[in-house]
PDB file of C-alpha atoms in Angstrom:
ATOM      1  CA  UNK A 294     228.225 162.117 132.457  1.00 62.00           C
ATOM      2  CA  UNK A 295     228.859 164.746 134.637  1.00 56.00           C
ATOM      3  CA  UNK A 296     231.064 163.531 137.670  1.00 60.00           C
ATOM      4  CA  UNK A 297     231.200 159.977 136.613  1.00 65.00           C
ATOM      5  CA  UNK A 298     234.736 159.407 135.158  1.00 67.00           C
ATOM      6  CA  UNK A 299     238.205 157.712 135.456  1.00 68.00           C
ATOM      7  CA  UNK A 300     238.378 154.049 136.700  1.00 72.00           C
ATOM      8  CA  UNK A 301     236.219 152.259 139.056  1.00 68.00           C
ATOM      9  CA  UNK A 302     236.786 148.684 140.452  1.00 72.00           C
ATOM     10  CA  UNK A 303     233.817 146.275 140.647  1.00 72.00           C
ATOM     11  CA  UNK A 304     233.486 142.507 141.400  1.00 69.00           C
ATOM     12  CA  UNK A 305     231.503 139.290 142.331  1.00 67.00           C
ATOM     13  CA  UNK A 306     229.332 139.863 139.451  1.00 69.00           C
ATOM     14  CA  UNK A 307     230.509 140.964 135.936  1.00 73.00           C
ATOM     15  CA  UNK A 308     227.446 140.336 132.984  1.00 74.00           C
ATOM     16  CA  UNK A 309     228.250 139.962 129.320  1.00 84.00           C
ATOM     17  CA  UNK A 310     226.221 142.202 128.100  1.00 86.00           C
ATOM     18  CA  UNK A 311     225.563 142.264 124.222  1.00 88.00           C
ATOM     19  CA  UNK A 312     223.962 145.938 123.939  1.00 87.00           C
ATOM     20  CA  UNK A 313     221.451 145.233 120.984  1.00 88.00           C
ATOM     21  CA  UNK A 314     221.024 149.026 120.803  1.00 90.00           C
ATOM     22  CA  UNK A 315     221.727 150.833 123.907  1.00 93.00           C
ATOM     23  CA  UNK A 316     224.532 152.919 123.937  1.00 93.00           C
ATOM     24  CA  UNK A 317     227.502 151.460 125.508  1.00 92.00           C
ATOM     25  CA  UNK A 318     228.263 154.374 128.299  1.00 89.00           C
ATOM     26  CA  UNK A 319     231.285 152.687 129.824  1.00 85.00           C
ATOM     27  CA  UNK A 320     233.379 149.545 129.419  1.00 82.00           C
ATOM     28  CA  UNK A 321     234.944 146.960 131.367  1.00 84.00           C
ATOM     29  CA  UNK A 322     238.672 147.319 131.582  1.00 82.00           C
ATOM     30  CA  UNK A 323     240.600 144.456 132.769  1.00 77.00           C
ATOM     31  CA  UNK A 324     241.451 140.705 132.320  1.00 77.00           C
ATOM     32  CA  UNK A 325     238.672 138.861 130.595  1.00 79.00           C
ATOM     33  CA  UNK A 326     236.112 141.123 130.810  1.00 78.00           C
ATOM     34  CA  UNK A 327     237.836 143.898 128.675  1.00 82.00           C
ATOM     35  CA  UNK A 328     235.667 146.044 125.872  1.00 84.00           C
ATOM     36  CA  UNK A 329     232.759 145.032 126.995  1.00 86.00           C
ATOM     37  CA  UNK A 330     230.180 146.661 127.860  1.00 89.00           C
ATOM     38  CA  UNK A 331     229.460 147.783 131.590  1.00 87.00           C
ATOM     39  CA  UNK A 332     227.020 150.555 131.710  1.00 89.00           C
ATOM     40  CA  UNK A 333     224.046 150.864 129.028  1.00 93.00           C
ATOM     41  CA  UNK A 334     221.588 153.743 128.599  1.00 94.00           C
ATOM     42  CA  UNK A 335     218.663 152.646 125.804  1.00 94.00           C
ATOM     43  CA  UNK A 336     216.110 155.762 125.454  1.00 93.00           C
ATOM     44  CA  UNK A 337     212.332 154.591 124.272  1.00 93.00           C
ATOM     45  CA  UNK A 338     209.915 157.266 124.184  1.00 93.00           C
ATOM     46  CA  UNK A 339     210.460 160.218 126.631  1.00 92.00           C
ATOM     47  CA  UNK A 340     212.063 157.701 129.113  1.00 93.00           C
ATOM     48  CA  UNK A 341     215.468 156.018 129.825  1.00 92.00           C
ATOM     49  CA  UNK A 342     216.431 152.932 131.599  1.00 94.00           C
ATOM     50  CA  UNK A 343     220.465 152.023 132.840  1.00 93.00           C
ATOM     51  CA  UNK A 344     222.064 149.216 133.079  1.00 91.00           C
ATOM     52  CA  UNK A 345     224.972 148.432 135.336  1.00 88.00           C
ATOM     53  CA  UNK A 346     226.514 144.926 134.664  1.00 86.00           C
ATOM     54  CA  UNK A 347     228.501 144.868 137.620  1.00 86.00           C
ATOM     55  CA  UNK A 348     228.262 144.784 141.521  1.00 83.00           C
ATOM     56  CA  UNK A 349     230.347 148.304 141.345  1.00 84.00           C
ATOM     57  CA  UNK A 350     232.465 149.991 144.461  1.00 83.00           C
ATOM     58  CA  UNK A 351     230.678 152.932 146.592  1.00 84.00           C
ATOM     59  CA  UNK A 352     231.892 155.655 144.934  1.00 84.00           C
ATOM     60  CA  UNK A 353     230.715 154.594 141.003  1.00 85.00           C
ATOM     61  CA  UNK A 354     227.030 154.499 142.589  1.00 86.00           C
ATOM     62  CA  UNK A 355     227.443 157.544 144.139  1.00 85.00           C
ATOM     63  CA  UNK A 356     229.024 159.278 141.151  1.00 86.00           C
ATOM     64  CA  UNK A 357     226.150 157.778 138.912  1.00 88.00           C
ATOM     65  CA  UNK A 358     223.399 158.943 141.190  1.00 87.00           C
ATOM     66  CA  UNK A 359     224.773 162.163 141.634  1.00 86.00           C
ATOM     67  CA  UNK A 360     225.441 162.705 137.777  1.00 88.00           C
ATOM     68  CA  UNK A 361     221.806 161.140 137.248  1.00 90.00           C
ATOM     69  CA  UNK A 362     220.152 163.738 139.129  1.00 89.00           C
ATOM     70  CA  UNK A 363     221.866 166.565 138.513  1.00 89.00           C
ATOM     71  CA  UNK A 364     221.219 166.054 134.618  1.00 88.00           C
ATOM     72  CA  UNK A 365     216.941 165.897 136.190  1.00 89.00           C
ATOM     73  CA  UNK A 366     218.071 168.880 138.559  1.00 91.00           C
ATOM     74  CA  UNK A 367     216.439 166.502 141.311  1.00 91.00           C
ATOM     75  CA  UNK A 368     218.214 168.191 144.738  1.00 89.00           C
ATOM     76  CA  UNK A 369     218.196 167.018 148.171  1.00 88.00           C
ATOM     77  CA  UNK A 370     215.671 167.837 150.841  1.00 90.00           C
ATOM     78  CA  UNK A 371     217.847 168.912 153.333  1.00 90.00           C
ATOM     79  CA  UNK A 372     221.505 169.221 153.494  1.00 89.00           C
ATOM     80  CA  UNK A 373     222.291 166.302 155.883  1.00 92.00           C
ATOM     81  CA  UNK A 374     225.349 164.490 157.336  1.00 90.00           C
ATOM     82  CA  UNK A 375     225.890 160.957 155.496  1.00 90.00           C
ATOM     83  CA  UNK A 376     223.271 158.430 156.963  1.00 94.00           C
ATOM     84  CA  UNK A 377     220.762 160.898 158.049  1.00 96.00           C
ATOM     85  CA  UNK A 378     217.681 160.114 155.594  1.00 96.00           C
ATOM     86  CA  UNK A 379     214.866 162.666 155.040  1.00 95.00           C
ATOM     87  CA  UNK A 380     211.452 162.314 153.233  1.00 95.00           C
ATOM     88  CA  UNK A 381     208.969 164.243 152.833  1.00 94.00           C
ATOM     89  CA  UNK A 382     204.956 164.156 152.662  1.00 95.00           C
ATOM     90  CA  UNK A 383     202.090 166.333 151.729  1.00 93.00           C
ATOM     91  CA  UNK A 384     198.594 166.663 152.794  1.00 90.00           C
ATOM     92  CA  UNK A 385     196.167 169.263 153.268  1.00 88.00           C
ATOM     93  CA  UNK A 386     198.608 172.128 152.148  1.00 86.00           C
ATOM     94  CA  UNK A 387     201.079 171.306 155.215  1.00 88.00           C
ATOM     95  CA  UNK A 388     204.331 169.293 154.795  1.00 91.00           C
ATOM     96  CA  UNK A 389     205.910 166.768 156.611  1.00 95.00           C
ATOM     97  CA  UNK A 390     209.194 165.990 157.013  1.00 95.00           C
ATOM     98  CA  UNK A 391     210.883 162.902 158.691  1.00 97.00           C
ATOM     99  CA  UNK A 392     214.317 162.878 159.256  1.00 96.00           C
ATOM    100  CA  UNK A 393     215.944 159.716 160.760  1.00 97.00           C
ATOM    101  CA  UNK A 394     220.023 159.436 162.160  1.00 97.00           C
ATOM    102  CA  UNK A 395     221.267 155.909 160.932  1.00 97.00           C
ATOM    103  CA  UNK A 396     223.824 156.242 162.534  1.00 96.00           C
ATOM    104  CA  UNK A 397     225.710 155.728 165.850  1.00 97.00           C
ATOM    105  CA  UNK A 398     227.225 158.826 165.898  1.00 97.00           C
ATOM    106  CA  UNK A 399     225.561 162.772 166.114  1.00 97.00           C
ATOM    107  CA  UNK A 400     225.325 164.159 163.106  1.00 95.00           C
ATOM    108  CA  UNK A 401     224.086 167.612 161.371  1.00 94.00           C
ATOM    109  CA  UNK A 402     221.114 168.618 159.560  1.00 95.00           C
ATOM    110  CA  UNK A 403     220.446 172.593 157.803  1.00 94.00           C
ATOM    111  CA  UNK A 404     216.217 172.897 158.200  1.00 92.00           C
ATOM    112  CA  UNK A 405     216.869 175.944 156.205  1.00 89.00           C
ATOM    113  CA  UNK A 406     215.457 179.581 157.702  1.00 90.00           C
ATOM    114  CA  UNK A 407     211.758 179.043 157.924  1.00 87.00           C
ATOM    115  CA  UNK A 408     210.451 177.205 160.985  1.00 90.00           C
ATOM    116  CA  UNK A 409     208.910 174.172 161.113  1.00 92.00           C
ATOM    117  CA  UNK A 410     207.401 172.314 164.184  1.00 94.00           C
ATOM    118  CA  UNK A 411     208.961 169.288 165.674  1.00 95.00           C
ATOM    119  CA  UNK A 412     205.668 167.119 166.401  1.00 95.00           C
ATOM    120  CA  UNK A 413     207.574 165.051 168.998  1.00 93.00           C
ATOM    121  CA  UNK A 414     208.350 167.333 170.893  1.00 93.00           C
ATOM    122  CA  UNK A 415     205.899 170.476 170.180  1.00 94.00           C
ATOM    123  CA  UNK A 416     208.795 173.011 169.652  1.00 94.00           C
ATOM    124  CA  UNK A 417     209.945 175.409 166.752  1.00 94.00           C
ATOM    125  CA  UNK A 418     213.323 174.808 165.000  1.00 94.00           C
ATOM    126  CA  UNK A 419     214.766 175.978 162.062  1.00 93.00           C
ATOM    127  CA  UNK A 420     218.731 176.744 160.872  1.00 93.00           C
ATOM    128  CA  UNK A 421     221.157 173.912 161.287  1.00 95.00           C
ATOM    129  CA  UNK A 422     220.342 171.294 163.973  1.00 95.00           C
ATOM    130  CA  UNK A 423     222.110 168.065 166.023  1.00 95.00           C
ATOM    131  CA  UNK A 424     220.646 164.679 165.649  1.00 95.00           C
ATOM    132  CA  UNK A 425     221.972 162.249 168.387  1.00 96.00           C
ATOM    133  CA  UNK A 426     222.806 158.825 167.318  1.00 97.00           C
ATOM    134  CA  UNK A 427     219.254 156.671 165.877  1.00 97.00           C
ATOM    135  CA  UNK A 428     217.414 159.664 166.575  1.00 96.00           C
ATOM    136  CA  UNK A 429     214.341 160.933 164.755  1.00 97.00           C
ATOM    137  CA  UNK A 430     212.712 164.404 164.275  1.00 96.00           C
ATOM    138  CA  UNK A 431     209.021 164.608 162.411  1.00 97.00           C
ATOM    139  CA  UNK A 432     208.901 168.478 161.101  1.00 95.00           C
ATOM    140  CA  UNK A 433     205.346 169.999 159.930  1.00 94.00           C
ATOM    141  CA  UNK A 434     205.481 172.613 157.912  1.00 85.00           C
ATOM    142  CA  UNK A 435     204.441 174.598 155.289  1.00 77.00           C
ATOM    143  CA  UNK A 436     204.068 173.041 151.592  1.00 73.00           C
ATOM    144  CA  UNK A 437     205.634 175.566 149.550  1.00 65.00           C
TER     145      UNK A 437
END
């Protein structure tokens, strides 16, 4: 599963999960728990639904999300500094982006080469910009 791999620790909750036809992915490793299963894929139709059976550490989520969409080649956005989120909307042929700092310190964002117009403020940006700490930038755009 792509990056996923190696040991991960997890905690406070640990289901018994009896698989009944998924396909056991990965396994609990330690103390009572051991051999059973921990994460389940079961496929129906053209979809897929996971199970984890654990409250897992940071860095299995991010592993699993990252492995999850690079097997869907889903890609970010933007390339953004950890807890800056962007979304984006379309209407009327023009896109919108928001892009929101969580967090309390500055942090870089790439808008990529084309410019796009910062409706806050009324100016043109593009390339790799500064947020401050909590700030917000609402781009409009293009919907390419």
């Amino acid at each position: 599963l792509g990056s996923l791999g190696g040991d991960y620790a997890c905690g406070l909750l640990c289901d018994l999960l009896h698989p009944e036809g998924a396909e056991v992915l990965a396994e609990y490793g330690e103390e009572f728990y051991r051999g059973m299963p921990v994460l389940t894929r079961n496929r129906y139709g053209q979809g897929e639904a996971w199970y984890v059976a654990s409250s897992p550490d940071a860095s299995f989520l991010r592993d699993l999300a990252g492995s999850l969409c690079a097997m869907r080649g889903i890609k970010p956005l933007l390339e953004a500094a950890e807890g800056i989120e962007v979304s984006r909307r379309v209407k009327d042929g023009r896109a919108f982006l928001f892009i929101l700092n969580h967090n309390h310190a500055a942090g870089a964002v790439d808008l990529g080469p084309l410019e796009q117009t910062e409706l806050l403020s009324g100016t043109t940006m593009n390339g790799t910009v500064t947020l401050q700490p909590k700030d917000v930038l609402i781009l409009e755009g293009p919907a390419l």
